[in-house]
Coordinates of C-alpha atoms in Angstrom, one line a residue:
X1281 CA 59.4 111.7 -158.6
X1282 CA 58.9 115.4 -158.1
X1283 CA 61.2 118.4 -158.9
X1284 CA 62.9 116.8 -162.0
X1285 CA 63.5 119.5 -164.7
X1286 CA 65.3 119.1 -168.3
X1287 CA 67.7 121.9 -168.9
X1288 CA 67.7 123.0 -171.9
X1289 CA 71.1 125.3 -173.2
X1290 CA 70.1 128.0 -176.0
X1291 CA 73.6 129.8 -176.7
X1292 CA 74.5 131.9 -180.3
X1293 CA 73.9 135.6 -181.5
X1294 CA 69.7 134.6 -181.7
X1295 CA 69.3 133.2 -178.4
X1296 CA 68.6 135.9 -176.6
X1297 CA 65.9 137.8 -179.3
X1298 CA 64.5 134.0 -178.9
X1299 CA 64.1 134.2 -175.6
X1300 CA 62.8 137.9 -175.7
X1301 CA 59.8 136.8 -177.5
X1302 CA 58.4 134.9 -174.6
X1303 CA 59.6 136.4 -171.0
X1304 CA 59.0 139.5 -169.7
X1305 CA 62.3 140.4 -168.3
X1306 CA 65.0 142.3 -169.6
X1307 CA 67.9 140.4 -171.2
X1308 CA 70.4 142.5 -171.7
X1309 CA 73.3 142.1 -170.7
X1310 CA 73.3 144.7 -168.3
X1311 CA 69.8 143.7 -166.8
X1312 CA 70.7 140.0 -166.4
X1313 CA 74.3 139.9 -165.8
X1314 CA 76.4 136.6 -165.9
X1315 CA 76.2 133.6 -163.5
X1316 CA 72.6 135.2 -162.3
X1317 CA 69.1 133.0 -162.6
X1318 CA 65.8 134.0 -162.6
X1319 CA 62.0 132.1 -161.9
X1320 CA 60.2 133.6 -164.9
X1321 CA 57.5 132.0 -167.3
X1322 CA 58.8 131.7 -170.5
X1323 CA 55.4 130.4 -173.0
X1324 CA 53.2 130.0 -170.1
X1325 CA 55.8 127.5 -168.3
X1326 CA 57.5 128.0 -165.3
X1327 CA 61.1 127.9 -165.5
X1328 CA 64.5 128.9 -164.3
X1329 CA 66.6 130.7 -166.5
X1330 CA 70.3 130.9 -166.0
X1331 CA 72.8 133.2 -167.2
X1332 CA 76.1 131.8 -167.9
X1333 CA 79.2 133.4 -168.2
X1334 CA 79.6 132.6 -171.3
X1335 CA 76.7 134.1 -172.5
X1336 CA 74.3 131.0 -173.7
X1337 CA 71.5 130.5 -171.4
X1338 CA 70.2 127.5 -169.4
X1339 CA 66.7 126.6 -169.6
X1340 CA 65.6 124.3 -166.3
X1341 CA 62.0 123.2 -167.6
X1342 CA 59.8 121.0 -165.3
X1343 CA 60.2 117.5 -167.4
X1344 CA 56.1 117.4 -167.7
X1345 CA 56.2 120.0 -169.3
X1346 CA 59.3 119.7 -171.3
X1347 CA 57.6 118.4 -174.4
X1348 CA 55.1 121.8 -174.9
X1349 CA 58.0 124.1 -174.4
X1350 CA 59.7 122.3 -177.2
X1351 CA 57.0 122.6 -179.4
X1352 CA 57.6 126.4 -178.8
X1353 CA 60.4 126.4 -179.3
X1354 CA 61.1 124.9 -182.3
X1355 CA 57.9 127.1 -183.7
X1356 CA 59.8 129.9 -182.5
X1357 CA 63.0 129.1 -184.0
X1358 CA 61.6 128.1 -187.3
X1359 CA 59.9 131.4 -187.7
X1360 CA 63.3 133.3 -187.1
X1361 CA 64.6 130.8 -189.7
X1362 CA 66.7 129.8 -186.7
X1363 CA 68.1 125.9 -186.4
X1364 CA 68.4 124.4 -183.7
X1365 CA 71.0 121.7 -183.1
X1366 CA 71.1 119.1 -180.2
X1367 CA 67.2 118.4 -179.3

């Protein structure tokens, strides 16, 4: 099977500095505005990002590579002291 992605959701007052450390877009809210998507790489990966209008983000990661972008990000949350709930 090809094209299969995990979507990840990364919502909460860090998620977007999280994110900032890896992707070389702007996130602000202005830059990015709600219910838009972008093809970026976030930690080497491909991914789609999503913008939703409630704020929190949605994370489409190709599901071979799902397990190394967890890896980052769990070692990027950890060193925020950020938790992460749900994985």
């Amino acid at each position: 099977q090809s094209g299969a992605y995990r979507i990840l959701r990364l919502d909460g007052d860090a998620a977007r500095d999280l994110l900032s450390s890896a992707v070389f877009i702007d996130l602000d809210a202005d830059a990015i505005p709600a219910r838009s998507s972008a093809a970026i790489r976030c930690s080497h990966i491909a991914v789609i990002l999503l913008h939703r209008r409630d704020g929190a983000f949605e994370i489409l990661v190709p599901r071979s590579y799902a397990e190394s972008f967890l890896h980052w990000l769990k070692a990027s949350a950890a060193m925020r002291n950020l938790a992460l709930t749900d994985i």
